[in-house]
Coordinates of C-alpha atoms in Angstrom, one line a residue:
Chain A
X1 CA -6.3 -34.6 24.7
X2 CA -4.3 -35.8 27.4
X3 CA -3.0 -39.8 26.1
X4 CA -0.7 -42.3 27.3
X5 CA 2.8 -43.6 25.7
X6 CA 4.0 -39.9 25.2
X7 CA 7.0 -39.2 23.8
X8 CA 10.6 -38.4 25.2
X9 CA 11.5 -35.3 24.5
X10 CA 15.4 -35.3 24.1
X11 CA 15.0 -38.6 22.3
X12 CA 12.6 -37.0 20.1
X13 CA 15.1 -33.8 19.4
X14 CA 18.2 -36.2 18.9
X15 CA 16.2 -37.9 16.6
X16 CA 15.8 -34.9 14.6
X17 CA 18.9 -33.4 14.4
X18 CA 21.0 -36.6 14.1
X19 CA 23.4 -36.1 10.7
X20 CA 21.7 -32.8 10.5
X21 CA 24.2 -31.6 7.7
X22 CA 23.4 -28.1 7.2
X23 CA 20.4 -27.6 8.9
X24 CA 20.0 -24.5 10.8
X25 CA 18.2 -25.2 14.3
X26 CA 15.9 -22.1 16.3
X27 CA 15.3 -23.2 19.8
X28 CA 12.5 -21.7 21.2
X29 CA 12.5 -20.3 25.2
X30 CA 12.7 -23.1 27.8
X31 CA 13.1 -26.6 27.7
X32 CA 13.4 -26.8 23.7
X33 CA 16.9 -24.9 23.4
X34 CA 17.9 -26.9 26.2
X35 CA 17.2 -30.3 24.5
X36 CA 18.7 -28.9 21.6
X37 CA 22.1 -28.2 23.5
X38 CA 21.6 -31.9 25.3
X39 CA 21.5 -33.5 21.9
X40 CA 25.2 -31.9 21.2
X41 CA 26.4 -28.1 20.6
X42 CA 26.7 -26.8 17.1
X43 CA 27.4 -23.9 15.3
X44 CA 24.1 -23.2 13.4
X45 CA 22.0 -23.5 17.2
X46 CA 20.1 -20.9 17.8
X47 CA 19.7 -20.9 21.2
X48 CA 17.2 -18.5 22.8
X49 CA 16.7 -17.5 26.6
X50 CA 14.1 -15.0 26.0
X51 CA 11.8 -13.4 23.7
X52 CA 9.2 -15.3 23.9
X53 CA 7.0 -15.8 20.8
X54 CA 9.6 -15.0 18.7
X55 CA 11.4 -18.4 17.4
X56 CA 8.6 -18.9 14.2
X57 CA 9.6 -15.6 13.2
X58 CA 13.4 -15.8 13.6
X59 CA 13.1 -19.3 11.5
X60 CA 10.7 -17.8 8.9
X61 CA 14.0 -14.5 8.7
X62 CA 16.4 -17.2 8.5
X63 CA 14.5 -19.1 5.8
X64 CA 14.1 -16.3 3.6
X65 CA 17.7 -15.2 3.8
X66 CA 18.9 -18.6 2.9
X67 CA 16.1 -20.8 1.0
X68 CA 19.5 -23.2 0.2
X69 CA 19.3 -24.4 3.5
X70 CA 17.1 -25.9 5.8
X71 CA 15.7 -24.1 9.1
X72 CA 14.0 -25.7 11.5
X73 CA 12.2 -24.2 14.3
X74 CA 12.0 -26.7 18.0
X75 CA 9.9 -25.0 20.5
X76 CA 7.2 -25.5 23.2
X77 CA 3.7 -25.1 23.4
X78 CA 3.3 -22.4 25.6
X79 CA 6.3 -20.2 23.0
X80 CA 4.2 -21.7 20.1
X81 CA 1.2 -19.8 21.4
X82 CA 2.0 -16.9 22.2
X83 CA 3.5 -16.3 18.7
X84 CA 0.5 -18.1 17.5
X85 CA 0.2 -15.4 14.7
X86 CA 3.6 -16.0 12.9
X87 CA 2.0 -19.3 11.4
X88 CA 0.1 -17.0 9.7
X89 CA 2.9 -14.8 8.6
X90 CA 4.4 -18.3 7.5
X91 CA 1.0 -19.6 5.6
X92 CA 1.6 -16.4 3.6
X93 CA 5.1 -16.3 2.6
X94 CA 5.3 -20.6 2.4
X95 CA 9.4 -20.7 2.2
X96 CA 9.9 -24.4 1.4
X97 CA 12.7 -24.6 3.5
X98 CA 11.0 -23.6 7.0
X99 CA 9.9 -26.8 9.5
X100 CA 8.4 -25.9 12.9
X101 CA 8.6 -28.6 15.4
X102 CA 6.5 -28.1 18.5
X103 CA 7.2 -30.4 21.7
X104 CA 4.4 -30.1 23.0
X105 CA 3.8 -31.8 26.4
X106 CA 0.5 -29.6 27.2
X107 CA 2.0 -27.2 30.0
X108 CA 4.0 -24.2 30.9
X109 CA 7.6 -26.8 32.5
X110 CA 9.4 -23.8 33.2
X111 CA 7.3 -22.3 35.5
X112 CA 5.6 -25.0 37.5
X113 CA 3.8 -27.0 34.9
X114 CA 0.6 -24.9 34.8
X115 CA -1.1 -26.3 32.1
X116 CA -1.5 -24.7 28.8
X117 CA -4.1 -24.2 26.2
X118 CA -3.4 -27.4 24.4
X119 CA -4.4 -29.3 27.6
X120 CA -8.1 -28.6 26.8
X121 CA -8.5 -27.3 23.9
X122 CA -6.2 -25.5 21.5
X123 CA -5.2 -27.7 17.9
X124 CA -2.0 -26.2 17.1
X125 CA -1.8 -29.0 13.8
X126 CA -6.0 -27.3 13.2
X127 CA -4.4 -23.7 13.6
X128 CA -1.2 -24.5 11.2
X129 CA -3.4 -25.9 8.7
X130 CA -6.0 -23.4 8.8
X131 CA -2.6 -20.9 8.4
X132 CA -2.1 -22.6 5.3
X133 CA 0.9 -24.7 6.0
X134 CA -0.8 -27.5 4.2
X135 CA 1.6 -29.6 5.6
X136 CA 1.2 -29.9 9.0
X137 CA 1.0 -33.5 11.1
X138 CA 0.4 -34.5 14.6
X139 CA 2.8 -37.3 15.7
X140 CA 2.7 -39.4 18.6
X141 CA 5.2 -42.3 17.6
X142 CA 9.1 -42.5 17.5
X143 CA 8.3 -44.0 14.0
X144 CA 6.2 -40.8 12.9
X145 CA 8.9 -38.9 14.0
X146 CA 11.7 -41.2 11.9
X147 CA 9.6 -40.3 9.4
X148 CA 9.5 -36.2 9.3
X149 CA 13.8 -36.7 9.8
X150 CA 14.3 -36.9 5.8
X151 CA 11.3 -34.1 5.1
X152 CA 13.6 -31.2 7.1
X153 CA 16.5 -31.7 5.0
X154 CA 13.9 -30.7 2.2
X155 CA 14.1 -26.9 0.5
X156 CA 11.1 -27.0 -1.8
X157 CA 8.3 -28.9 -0.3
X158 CA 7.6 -26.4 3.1
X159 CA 6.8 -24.7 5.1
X160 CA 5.8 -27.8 7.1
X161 CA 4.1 -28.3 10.6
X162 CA 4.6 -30.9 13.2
X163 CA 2.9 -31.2 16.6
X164 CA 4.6 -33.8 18.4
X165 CA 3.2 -35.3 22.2
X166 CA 5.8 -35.5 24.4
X167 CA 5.5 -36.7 28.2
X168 CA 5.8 -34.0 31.3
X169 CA 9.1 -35.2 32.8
X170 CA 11.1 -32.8 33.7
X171 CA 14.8 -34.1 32.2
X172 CA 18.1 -33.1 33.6
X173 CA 18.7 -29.3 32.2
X174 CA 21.6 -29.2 30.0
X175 CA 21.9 -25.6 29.5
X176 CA 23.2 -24.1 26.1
X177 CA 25.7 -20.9 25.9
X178 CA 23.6 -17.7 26.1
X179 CA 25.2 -15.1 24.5
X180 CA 23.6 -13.8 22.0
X181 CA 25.6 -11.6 19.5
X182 CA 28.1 -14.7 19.9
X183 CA 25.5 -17.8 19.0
X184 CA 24.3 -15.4 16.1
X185 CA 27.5 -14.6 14.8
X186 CA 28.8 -18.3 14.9
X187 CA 26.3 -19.0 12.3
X188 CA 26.8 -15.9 10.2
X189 CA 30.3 -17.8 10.1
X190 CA 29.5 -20.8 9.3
X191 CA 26.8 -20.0 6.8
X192 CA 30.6 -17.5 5.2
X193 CA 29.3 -13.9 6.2
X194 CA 33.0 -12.4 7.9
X195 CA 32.4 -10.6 11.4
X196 CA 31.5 -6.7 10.3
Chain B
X1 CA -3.1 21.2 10.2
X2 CA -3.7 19.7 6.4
X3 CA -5.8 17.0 6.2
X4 CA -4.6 13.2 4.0
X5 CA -7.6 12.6 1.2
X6 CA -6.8 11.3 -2.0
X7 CA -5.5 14.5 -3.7
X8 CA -3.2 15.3 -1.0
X9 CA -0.3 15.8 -1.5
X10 CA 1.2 12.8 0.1
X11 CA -0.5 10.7 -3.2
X12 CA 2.4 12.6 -5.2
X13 CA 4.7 12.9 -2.3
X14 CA 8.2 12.3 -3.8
X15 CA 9.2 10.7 -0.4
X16 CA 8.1 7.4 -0.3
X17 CA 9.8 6.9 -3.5
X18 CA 13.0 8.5 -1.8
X19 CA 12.9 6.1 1.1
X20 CA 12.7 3.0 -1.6
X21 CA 15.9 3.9 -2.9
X22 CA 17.7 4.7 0.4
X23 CA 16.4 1.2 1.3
X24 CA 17.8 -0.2 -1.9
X25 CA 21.2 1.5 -1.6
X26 CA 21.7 -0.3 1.7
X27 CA 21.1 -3.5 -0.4
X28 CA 18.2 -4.2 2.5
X29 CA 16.1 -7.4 1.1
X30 CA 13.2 -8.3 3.9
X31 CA 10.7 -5.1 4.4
X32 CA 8.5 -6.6 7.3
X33 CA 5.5 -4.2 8.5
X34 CA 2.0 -3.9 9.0
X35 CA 0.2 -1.9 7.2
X36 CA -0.1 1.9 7.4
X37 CA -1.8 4.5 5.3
X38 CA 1.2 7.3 6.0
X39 CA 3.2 4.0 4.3
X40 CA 1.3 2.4 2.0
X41 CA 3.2 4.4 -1.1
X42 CA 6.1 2.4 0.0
X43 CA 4.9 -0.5 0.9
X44 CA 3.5 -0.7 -2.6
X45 CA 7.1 0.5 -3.6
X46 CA 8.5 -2.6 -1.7
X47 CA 6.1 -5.7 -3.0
X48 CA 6.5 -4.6 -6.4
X49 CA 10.6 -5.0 -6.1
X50 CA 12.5 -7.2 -7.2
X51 CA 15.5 -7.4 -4.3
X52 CA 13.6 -6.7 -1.5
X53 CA 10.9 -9.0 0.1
X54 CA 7.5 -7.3 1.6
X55 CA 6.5 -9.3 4.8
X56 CA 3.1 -8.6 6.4
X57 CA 2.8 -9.1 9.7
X58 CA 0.3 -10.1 12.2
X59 CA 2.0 -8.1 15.3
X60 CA 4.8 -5.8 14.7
X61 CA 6.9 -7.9 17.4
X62 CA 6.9 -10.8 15.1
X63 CA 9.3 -8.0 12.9
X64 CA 11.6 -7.4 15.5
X65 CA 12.0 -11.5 15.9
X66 CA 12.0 -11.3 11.6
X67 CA 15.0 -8.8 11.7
X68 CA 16.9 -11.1 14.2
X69 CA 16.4 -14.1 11.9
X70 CA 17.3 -12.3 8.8
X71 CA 20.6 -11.0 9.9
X72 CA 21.6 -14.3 11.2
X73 CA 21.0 -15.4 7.9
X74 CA 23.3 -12.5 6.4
X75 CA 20.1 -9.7 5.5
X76 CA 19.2 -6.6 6.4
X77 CA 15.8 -5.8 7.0
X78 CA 14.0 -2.3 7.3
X79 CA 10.8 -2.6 9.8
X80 CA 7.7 0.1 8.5
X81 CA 5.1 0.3 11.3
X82 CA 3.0 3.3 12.7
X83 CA 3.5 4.5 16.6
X84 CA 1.0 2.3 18.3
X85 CA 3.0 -0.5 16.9
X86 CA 5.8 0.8 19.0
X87 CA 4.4 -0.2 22.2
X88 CA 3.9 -3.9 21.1
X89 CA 7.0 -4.4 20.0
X90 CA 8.6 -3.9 23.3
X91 CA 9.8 -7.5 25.3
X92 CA 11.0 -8.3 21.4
X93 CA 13.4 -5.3 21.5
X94 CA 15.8 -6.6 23.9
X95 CA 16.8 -9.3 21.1
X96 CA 18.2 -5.8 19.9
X97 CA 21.4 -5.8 22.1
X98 CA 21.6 -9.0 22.8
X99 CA 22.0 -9.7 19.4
X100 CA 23.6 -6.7 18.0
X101 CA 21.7 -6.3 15.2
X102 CA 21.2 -3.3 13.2
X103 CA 18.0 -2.6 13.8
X104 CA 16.8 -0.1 11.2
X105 CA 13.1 1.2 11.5
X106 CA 10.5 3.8 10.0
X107 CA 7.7 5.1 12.2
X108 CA 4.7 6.8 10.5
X109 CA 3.5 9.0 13.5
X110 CA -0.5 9.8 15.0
X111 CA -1.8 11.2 18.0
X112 CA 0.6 14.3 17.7
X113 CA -0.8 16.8 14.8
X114 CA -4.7 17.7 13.4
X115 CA -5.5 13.8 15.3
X116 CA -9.5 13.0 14.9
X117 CA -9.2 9.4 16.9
X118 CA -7.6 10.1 20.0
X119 CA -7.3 6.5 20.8
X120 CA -4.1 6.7 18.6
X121 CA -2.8 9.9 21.1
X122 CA -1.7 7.5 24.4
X123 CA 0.7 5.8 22.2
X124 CA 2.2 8.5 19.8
X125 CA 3.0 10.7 22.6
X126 CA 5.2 7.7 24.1
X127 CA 6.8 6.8 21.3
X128 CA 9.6 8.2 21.6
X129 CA 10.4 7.5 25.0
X130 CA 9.8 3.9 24.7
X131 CA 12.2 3.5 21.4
X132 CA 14.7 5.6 23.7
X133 CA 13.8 3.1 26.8
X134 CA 14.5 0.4 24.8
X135 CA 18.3 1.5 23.4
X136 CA 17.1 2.7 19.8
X137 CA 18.0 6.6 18.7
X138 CA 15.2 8.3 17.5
X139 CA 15.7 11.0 14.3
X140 CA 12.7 12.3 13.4
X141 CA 11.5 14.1 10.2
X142 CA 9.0 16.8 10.3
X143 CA 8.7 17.9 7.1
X144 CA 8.7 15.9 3.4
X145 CA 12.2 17.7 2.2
X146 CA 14.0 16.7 4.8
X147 CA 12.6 12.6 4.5
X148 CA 15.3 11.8 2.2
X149 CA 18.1 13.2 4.6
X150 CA 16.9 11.8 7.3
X151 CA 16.3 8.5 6.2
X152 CA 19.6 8.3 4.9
X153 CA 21.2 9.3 8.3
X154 CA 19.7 7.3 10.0
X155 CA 19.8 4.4 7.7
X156 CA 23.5 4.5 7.9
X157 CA 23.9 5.0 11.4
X158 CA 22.0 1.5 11.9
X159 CA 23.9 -0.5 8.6
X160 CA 27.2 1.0 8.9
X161 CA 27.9 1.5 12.8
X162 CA 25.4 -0.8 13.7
X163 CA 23.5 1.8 16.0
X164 CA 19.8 0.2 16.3
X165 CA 18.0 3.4 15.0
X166 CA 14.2 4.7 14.6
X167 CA 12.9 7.5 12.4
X168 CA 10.0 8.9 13.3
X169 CA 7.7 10.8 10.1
X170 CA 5.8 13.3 11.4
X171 CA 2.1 13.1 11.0
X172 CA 2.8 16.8 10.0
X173 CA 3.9 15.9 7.1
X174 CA 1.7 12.3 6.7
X175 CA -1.5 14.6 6.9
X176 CA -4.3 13.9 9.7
X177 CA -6.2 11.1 8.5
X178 CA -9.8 12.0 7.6
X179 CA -13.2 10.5 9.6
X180 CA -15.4 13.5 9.0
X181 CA -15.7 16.2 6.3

């Protein structure tokens, strides 16, 4: 599975959340929140440092509570699979207004790039799909990924899938802020809910 | 010990149906669980509603991350799951404080009364101790006239003054369930 001409990842996140308008962005454990804080802070980040597994399912809780605007999920790999069962979860309740980006560079960066299951064998795209996100893409190209910018501004046509290759390099960590009540509270503000 | 068949009592049990409308009062809208038989009453309750959302899960963790999600997004969520859920729920709870979220759940226990599978008794007789590990007050009910009360303690102990809360249903008053006559 391993290719050439991999992707870079903060360009690939930039990309993405460039004139983001009202998106609402998860960032999964690791390198993903970090890219997300690299390509500029803003109040609906959510910016994890833990729970692993979790960001599908905090997009999906997200998306249901506000199907008037967009949530996408950006997370690794190695986060991906371990909540590999929450694209099931999503298959079954299909909120149109979910995306779930994975970067997916094939190993575990944070820890010593120990390569993951994608490396040899796992198809996160096959595993979406077979969830029933019918919408689910592998991209490899700056153009492919040009192409899914307009789709996560979209609230009826998800939940949609994209697996993108990006390269190993491990990139200057920008780190986000990282506490909690206070990043999930700035966008309870900015999405009007008044502190309790 | 009393035994859960179909013409137990829990089939007519007013209980569930007082849980639904505790849940409702506190205007909760996602209801993520997997699937229990002490629950199913509500959970039938819950998909048939027309403000609250019935989420089915693959793990219970992936409800803990769902309640996190939800509240950002301004809704309260109610998380149904049996005890040897409990136990894989735990790395997930620490989005609890770090979060602040109230953190509102109902706990259908085994293991601890009339229990055929004892598989199910490791986990029900930590329960408890893990919720209480983990920051969440336990409130338990052991017997169905006191489900309403509890519930509706508890529920606005976690809503109101955002203390992350568990109640624990006795399999007491679930019944045993039944593997041989």
């Amino acid at each position: 599975m391993s290719q050439t001409n991999l992707l870079d990842r903060r360009a690939v996140v930039a990309t993405m959340l460039r004139d983001r308008k009202g998106i609402v962005a998860v960032g999964g454990l690791g390198a993903s929140t970090n890219d997300m804080a690299a390509a500029g802070d803003h109040d609906r980040n959510l910016y994890l440092w833990g729970a692993m597994g979790g960001a599908v399912m905090m997009g999906l809780g997200l998306a249901l509570a506000q199907p008037d605007v967009p949530v996408v999920v950006i997370t690794g790999d190695g986060e991906m699979l371990m909540g590999i069962g929450s694209l099931a979860t999503v298959g079954m309740q299909k909120p149109g207004n979910l995306s779930i980006v994975v970067l997916d560079n094939e190993r575990y960066g944070e820890t010593g790039g120990q390569t993951s299951h994608t490396s040899v064998a796992a198809d996160l795209v096959g595993v979406a799909k077979a969830c029933g996100i019918a919408d689910s893409q592998a991209i490899t190209t700056m153009a492919d990924v040009e192409g899914l910018v307009p789709k996560l501004h979209e609230l009826k046509s998800g939940p949609r899938f994209a697996n993108i290759k990006i390269d190993g390099a491990n990139v200057e960590r920008i780190l986000p802020m990282r506490d909690g009540t206070f990043i999930v509270n700035r966008i309870r503000g900015s999405l009007g809910f008044p502190p309790l | 010990m009393h035994a859960r068949t179909d013409t137990s009592e829990q089939q007519t049990a007013a209980w569930p149906e007082e849980i639904y409308a505790v849940l409702q009062r506190y205007d909760v809208r996602q209801v993520p669980y997997v699937p229990d038989a002490g629950h199913s009453k509500l959970i039938e309750r819950v998909l048939g509603s027309d403000t609250m959302r019935g989420i089915p899960l693959t793990t219970e963790e992936e409800g803990v991350a769902l309640v996190a999600g939800a509240w950002a997004g301004g809704q309260r969520c109610a998380l149904l799951m049996q005890s040897s859920g409990v136990g894989n729920c735990i790395n997930m709870f620490s989005l609890i404080p770090l979060f602040r979220l109230p953190f509102f759940t109902i706990v259908t226990m085994r293991g601890e009364w009339g229990e055929f599978n004892h598989w199910q008794v490791p986990m029900g007789s930590t329960t408890q101790a893990v919720f209480e590990l983990s920051g969440i007050r336990v409130m338990r009910a052991h017997h169905a006239g006191e489900v309403r009360e509890v519930v509706e303690a508890g529920a606005a102990q976690a809503y109101n003054a955002c203390t992350p809360t568990a109640v624990l249903l006795s399999q007491r008053l679930i019944g045993a369930k039944v593997f041989v006559k």
